[in-house]
Tab-separated table of C-alpha atoms in Angstrom:
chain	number	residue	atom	x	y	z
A	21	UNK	CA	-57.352	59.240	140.928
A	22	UNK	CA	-60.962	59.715	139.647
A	23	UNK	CA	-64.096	57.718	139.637
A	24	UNK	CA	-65.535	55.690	137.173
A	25	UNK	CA	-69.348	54.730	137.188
A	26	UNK	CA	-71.627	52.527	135.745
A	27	UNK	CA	-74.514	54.546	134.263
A	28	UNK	CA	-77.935	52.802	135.096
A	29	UNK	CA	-81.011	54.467	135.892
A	30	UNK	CA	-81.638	55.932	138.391
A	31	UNK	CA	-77.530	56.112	139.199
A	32	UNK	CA	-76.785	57.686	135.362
A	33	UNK	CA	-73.792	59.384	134.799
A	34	UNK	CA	-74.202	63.075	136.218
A	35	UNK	CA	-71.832	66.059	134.001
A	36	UNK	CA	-68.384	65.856	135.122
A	37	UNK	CA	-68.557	62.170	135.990
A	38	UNK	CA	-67.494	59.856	133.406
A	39	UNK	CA	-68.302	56.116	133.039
A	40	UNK	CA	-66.257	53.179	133.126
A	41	UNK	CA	-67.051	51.920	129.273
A	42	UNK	CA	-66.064	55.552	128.257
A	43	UNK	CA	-62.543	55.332	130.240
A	44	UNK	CA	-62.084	52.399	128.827
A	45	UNK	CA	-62.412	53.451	125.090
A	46	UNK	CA	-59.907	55.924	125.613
A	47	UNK	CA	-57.569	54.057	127.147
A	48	UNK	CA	-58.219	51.674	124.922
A	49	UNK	CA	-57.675	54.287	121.994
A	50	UNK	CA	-54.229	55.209	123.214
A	51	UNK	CA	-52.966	51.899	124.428
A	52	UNK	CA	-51.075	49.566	122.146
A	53	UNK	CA	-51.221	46.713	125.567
A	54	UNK	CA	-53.160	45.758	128.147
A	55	UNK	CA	-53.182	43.554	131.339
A	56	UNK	CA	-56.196	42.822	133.033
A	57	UNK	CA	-56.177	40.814	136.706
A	58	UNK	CA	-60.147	39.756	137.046
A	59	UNK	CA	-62.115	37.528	139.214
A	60	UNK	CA	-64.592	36.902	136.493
A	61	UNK	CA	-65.217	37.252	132.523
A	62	UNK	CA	-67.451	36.234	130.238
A	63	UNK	CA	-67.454	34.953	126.558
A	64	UNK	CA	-68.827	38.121	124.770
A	65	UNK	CA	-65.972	40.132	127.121
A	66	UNK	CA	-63.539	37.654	125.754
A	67	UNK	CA	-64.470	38.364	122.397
A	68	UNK	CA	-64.900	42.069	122.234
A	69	UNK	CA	-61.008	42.158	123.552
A	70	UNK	CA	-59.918	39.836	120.213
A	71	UNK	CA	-62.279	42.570	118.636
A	72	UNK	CA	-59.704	45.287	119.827
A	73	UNK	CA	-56.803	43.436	118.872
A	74	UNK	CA	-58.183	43.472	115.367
A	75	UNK	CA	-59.271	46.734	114.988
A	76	UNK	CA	-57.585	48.913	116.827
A	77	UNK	CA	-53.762	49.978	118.012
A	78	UNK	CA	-54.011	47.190	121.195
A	79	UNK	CA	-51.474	44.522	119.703
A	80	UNK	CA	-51.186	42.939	122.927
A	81	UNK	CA	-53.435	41.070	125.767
A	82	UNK	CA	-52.821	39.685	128.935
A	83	UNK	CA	-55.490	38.333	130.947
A	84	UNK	CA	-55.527	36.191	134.370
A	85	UNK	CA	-58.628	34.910	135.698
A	86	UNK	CA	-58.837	34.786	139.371
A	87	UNK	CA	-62.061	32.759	140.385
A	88	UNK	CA	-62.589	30.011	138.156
A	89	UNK	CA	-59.598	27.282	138.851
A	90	UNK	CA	-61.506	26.778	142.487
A	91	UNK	CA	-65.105	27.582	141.708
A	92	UNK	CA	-65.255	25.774	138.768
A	93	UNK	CA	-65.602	27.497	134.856
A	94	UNK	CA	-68.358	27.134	132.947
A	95	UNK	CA	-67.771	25.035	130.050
A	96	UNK	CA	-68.722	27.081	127.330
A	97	UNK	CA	-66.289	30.025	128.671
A	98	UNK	CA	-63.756	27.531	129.398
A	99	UNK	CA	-63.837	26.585	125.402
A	100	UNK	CA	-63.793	30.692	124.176
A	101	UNK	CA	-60.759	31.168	126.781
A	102	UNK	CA	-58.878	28.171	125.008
A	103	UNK	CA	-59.682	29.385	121.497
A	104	UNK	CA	-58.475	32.619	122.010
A	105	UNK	CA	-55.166	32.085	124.431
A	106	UNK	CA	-54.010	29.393	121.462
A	107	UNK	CA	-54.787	31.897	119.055
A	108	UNK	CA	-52.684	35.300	120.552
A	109	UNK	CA	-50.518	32.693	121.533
A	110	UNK	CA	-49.890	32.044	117.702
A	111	UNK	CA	-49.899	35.617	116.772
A	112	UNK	CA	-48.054	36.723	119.352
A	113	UNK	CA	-50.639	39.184	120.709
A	114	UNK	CA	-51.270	37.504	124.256
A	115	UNK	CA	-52.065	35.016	126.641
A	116	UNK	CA	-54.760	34.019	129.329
A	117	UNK	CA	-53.623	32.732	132.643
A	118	UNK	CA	-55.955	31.233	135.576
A	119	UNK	CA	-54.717	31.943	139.113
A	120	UNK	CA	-54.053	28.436	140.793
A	121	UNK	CA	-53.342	28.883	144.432
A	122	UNK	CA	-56.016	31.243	145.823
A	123	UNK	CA	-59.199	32.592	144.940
A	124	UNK	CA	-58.601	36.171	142.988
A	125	UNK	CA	-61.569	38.681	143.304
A	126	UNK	CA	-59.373	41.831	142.218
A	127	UNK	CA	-60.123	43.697	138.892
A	128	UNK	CA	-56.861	45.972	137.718
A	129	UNK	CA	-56.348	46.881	134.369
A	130	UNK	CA	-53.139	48.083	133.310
A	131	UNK	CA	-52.822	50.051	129.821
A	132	UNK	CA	-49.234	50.514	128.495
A	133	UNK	CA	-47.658	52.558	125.307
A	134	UNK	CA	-43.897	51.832	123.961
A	135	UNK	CA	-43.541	49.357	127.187
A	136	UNK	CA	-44.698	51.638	129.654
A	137	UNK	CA	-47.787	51.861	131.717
A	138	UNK	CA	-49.630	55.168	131.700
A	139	UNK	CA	-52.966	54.430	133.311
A	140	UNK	CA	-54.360	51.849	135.662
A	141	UNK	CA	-58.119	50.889	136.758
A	142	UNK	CA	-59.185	49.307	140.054
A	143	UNK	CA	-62.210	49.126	141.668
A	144	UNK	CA	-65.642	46.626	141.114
A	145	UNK	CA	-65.821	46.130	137.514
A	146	UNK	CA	-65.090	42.801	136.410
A	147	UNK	CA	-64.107	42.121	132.596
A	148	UNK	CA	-67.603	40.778	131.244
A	149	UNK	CA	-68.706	44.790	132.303
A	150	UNK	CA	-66.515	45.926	128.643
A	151	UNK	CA	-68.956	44.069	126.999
A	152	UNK	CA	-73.110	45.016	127.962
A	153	UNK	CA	-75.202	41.706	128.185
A	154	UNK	CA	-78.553	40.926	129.565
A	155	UNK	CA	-76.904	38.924	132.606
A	156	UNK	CA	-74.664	42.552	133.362
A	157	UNK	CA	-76.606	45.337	131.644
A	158	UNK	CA	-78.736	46.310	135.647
A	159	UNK	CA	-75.238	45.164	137.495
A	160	UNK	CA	-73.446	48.281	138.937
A	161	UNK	CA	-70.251	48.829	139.787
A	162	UNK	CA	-67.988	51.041	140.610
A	163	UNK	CA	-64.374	51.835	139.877
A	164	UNK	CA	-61.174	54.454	139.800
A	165	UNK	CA	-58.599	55.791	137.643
A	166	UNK	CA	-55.074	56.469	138.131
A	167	UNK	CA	-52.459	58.635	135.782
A	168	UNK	CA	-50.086	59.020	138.862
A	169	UNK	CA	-47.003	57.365	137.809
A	170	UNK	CA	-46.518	56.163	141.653
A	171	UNK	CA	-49.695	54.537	141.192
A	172	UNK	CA	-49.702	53.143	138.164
A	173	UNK	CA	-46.226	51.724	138.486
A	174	UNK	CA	-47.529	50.219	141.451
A	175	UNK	CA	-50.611	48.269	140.019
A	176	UNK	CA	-48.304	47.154	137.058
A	177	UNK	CA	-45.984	45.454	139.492
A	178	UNK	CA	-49.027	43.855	141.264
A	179	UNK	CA	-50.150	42.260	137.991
A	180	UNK	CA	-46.943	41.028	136.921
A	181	UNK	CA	-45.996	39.591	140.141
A	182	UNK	CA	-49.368	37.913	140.026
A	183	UNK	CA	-48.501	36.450	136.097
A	184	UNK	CA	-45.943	34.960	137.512
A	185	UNK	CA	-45.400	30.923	138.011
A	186	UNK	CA	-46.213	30.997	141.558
A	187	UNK	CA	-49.359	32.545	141.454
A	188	UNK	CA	-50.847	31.600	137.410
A	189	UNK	CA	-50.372	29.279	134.972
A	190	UNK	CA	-51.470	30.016	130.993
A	191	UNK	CA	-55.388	27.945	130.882
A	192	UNK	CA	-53.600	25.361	128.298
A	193	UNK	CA	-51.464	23.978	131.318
A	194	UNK	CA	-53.926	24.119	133.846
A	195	UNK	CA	-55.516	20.329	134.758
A	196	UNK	CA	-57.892	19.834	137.314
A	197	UNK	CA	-60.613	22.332	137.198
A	198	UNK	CA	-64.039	21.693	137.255
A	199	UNK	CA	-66.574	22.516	134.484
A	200	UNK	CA	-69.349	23.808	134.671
A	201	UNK	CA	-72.263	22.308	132.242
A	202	UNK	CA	-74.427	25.449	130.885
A	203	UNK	CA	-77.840	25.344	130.669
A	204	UNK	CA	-79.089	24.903	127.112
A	205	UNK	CA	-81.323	27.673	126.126
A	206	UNK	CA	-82.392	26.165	122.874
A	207	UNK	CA	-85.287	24.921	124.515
A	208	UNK	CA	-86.566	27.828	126.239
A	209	UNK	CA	-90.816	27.796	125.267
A	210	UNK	CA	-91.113	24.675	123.384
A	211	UNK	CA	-94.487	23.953	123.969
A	212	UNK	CA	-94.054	19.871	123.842
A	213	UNK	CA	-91.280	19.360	126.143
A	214	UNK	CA	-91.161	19.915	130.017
A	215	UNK	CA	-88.558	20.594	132.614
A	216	UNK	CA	-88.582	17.936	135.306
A	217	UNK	CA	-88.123	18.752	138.883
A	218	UNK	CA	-84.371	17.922	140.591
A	219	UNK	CA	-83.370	14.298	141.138
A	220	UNK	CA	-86.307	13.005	138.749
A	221	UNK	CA	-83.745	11.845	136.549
A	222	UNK	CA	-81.796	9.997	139.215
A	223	UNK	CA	-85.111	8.202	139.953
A	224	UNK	CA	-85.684	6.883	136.710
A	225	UNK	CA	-82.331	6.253	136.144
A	226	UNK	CA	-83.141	3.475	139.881
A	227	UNK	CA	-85.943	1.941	137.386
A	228	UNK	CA	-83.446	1.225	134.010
A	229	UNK	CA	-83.949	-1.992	132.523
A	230	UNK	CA	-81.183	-4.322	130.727
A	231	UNK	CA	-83.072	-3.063	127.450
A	232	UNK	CA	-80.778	-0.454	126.181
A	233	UNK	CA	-79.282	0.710	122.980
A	234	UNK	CA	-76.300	2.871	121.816
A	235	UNK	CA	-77.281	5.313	118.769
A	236	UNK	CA	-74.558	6.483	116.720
A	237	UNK	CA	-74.185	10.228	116.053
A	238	UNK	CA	-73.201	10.459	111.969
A	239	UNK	CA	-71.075	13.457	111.071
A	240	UNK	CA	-68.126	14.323	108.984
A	241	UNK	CA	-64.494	14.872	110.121
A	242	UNK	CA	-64.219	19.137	109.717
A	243	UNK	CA	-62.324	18.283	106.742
A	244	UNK	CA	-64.760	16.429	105.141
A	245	UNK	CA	-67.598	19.229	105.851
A	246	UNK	CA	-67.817	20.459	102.482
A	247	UNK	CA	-68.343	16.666	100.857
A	248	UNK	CA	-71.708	16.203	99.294
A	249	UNK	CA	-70.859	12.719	97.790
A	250	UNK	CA	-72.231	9.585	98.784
A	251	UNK	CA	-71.780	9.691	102.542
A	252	UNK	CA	-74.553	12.133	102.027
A	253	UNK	CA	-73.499	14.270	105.381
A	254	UNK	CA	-75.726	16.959	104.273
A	255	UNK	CA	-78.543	14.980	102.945
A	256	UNK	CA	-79.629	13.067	106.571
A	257	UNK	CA	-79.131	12.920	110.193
A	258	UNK	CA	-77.271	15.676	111.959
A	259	UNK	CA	-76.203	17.931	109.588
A	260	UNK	CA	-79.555	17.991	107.214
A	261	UNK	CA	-80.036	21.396	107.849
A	262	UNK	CA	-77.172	21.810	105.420
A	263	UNK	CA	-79.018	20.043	102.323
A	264	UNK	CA	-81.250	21.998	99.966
A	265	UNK	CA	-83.905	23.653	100.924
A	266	UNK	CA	-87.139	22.378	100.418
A	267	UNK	CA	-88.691	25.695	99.316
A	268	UNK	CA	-86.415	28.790	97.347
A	269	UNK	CA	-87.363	31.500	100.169
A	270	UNK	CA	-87.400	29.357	103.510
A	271	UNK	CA	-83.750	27.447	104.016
A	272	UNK	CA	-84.125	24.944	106.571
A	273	UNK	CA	-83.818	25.572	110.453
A	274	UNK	CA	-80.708	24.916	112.193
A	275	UNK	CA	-82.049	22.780	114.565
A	276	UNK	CA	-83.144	20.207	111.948
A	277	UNK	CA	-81.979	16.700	112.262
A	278	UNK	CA	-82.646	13.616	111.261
A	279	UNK	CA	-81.738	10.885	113.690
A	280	UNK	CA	-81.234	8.161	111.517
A	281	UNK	CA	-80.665	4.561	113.064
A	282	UNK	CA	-79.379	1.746	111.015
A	283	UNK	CA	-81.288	-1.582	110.740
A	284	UNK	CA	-78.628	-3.413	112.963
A	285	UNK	CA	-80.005	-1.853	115.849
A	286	UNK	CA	-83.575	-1.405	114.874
A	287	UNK	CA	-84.081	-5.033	114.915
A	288	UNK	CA	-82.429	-5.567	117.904
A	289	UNK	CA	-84.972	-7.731	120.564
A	290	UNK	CA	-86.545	-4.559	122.800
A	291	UNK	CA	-85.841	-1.475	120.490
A	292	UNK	CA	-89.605	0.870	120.675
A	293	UNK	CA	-91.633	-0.481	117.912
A	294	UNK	CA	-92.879	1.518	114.612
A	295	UNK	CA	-95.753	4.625	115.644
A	296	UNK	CA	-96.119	3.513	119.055
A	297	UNK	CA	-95.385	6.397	121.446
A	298	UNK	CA	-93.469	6.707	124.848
A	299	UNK	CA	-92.182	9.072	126.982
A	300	UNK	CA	-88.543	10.327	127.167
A	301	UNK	CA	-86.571	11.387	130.225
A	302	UNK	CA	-83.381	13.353	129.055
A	303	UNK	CA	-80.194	13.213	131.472
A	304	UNK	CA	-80.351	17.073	131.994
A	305	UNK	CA	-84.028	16.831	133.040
A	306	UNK	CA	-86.091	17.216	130.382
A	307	UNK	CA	-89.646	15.452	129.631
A	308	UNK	CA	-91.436	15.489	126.267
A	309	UNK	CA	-92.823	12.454	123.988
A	310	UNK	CA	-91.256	10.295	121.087
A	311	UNK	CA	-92.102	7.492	118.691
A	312	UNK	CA	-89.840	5.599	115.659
A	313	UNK	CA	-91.393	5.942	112.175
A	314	UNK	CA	-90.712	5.595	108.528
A	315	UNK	CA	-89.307	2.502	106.376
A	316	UNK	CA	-87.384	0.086	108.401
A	317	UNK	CA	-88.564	2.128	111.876
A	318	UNK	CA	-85.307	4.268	111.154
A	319	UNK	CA	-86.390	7.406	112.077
A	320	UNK	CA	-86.265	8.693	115.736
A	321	UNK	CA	-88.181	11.792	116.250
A	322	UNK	CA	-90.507	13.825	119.161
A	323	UNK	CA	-94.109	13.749	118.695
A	324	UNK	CA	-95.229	17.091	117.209
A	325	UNK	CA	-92.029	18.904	117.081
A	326	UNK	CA	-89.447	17.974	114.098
A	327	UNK	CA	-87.246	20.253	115.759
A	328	UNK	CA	-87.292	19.296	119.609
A	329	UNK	CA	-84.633	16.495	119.467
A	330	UNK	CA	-82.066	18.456	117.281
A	331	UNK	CA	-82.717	21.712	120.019
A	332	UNK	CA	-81.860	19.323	122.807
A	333	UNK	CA	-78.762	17.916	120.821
A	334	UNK	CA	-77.333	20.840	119.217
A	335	UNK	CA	-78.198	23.387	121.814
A	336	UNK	CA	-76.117	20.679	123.992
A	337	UNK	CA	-73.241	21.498	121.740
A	338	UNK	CA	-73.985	25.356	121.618
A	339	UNK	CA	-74.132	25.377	125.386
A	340	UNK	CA	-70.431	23.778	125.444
A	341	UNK	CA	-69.441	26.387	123.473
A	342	UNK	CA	-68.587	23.958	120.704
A	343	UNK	CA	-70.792	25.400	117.778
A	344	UNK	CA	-73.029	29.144	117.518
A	345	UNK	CA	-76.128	28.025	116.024
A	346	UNK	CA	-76.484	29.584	112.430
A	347	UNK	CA	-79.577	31.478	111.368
A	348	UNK	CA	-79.533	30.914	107.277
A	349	UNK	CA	-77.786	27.451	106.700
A	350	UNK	CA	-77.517	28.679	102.996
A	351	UNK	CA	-75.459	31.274	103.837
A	352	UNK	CA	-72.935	29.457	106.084
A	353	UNK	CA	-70.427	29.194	103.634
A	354	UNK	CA	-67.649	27.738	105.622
A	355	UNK	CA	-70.104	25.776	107.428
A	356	UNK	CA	-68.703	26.728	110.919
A	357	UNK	CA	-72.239	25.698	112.119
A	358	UNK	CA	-72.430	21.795	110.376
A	359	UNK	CA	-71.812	19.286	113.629
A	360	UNK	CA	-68.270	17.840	112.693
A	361	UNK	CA	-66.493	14.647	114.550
A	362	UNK	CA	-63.740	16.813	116.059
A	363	UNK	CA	-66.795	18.585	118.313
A	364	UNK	CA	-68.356	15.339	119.349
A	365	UNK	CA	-64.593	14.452	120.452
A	366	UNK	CA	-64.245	17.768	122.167
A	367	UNK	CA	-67.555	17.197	124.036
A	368	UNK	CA	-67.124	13.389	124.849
A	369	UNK	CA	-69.572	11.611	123.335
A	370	UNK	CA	-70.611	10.608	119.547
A	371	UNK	CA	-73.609	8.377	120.632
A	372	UNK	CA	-76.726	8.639	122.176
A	373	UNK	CA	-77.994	6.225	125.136
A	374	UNK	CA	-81.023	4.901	125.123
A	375	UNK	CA	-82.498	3.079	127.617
A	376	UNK	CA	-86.112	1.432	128.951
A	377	UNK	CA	-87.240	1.644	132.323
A	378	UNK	CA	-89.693	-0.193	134.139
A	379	UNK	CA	-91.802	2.622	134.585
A	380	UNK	CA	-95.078	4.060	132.615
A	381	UNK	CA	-97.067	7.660	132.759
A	382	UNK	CA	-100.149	8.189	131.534
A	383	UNK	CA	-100.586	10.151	128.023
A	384	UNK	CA	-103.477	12.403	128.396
A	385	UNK	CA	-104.913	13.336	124.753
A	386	UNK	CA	-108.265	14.208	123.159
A	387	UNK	CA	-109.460	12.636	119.984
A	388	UNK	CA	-111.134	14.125	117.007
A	389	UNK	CA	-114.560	14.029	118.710
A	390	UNK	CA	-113.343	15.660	120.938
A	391	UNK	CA	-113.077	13.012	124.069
A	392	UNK	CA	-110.021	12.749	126.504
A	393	UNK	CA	-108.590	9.636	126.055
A	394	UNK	CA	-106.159	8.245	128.622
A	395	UNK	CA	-103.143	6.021	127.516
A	396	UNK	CA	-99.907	4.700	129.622
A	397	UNK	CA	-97.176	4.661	127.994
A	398	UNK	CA	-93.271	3.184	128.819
A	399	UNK	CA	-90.814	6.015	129.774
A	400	UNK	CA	-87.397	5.738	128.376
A	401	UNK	CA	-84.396	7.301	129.338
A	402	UNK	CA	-82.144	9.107	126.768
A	403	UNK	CA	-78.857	10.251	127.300
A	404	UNK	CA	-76.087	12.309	125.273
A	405	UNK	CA	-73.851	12.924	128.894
A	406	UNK	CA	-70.615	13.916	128.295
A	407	UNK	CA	-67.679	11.631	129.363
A	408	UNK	CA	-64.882	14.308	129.592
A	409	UNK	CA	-66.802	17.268	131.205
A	410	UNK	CA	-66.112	16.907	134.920
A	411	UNK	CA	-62.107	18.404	134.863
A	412	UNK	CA	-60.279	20.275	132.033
């Protein structure tokens, strides 16, 4: 048995010494299976296994998660780990269980060849360390490796008996864990919107008035994702990143939306009226300004940022692990990144929720001479909370 590092300044891998990533390619590169027993993972770890399984000899995966079913999973790793264990599952090349009875903090990886295990890990390093992300990339760790047949025989056996029934249960059977909502990064430095401070929302949510209104979400089925006919999905609303761009060299941004809403609900007694701003509270905390413009008062839309609403929205759905936000929208041929209905469904909601309070905050502005001007506005409350995300 032999030790394997991680190599971070000022610790780096001395001559002689070899590090954990570089065990693991090797094992990797003779192995045609592996088992892994880990507390945690992550998504990218998840993903640079299925990498393996495509491009290398691995065939076969097994991987049981010991943490989450108690402390809760977060929600977008919860939706990779279900994507993945349905798809080995289909191919035949593995499954992912979740340890059920007990908390798991172990981390053993098995490698086998022909049905037989040659070499084992144990030690510190949890799966996400295979794959090198800003959360992991100063976390060290420390492990060993084992050829001894004693040994290794002896780690297989633990990992099995842990597979078993008693102990895990594949993540497509498990019901009752918690998930974990992940914080949406796609509004990291946006100059016009603000991060309130805990339980603000709860307080405004005390001050709601009766005045409240449910906006639709428009968006094709997945099969319907490639229509450009009249329901126009890639014209307005959600998806109008995917229409044509308005200039040959620039394709529009992602984050684009239009939030359309239809004159039924427009003229509804209380909805905000046409250029007349207010303040939103969003039910994950966030603070910025809005107003309703064009014909009709259709269009709902942040003051001064076209793109703050649809990085609030969509990085909702990115942070569920739902949808990867796509960098050239002209290029997205399959259109993995256009918002279908099957995601909505997956995430719980298809609507937005609107609602006034009974409270104002002042607007603090200058004008074009150049003087502050101060203005109170109404504070709303807008929601898009999920209704499905508290258990799997």
């Amino acid at each position: 048995m032999h030790l394997l590092y991680s190599n971070i300044l000022p610790l780096r891998v001395k001559p002689g010494e070899q590090s954990f990533l570089d065990a693991l390619a090797k094992s990797l590169g003779e192995a045609d299976r592996l088992d892994v027993a880990t507390g945690y993972a992550s998504k990218g770890a998840l993903l640079e296994l299925d990498k393996n399984l495509q491009e290398t000899s691995l065939n076969q995966v097994r991987v049981n998660l010991g943490m989450y079913f108690i402390e809760g999973m977060p929600e977008g790793m919860y939706r990779t780990a279900m994507e993945l264990a349905d798809k080995w599952q289909a191919d035949g090349q593995g499954e992912i269980h979740l340890v059920r009875p007990f908390k798991y903090h172990g981390k053993v990886y098995v490698f086998y060849k022909d049905g037989q295990p040659f070499s084992a890990f144990i030690g510190s390093h949890n799966l996400g360390a295979i794959k090198l992300e800003a959360t992991n990339r100063r976390q060290y760790e420390l492990s060993a490796m084992t050829d001894n047949p004693e040994e290794v025989a002896a780690l297989a056996q633990f990992v099995d008996e842990l597979w078993q029934p008693k102990c895990s249960q594949p993540i497509q059977q498990v019901q009752g864990m918690t998930l974990i909502a992940e914080k949406n990064m796609a509004l990291n430095g946006v100059q016009e919107v603000s991060q309130l401070p805990p339980n603000s929302v709860e307080l405004y949510d005390k001050h709601k008035t009766q005045v409240s209104f449910e906006l639709p979400l428009k968006v094709p089925a997945a099969a319907e994702r490639f229509m450009d006919d009249g329901k126009h999905y890639t014209k307005s609303n959600i998806n109008v990143a995917y229409a044509a761009p308005r200039s040959a060299r620039k394709p529009r941004d992602w984050y684009e939306i239009q939030l359309t809403v239809s004159k039924s609900i427009t003229t509804m007694e209380g909805y905000p009226e046409k250029n007349k701003p207010f303040f939103v509270v969003t039910d994950d905390g966030y603070w910025f300004k809005a107003h309703t413009t064009s014909d009709g008062n259709k269009q709902f839309s942040a003051v001064g940022n076209e793109l703050l609403i649809g990085r609030w929205l969509k990085g909702r759905l990115a942070a569920a692990g739902l949808v990867k936000p796509v960098n050239n929208t002209q290029e997205d041929e399959d259109r993995s990144g256009m918002i279908t209905q099957e995601m909505l469904a997956a995430y719980g909601r298809n609507t937005l929720i609107l609602s006034k309070t009974d409270q104002k905050a002042v607007d603090v502005c200058e004008n074009d001479e150049g003087e502050v001007i101060r203005t109170e506005l109404d504070v709303w409350l807008l929601s898009f909370e999920q209704s499905n995300n508290d258990e799997a």
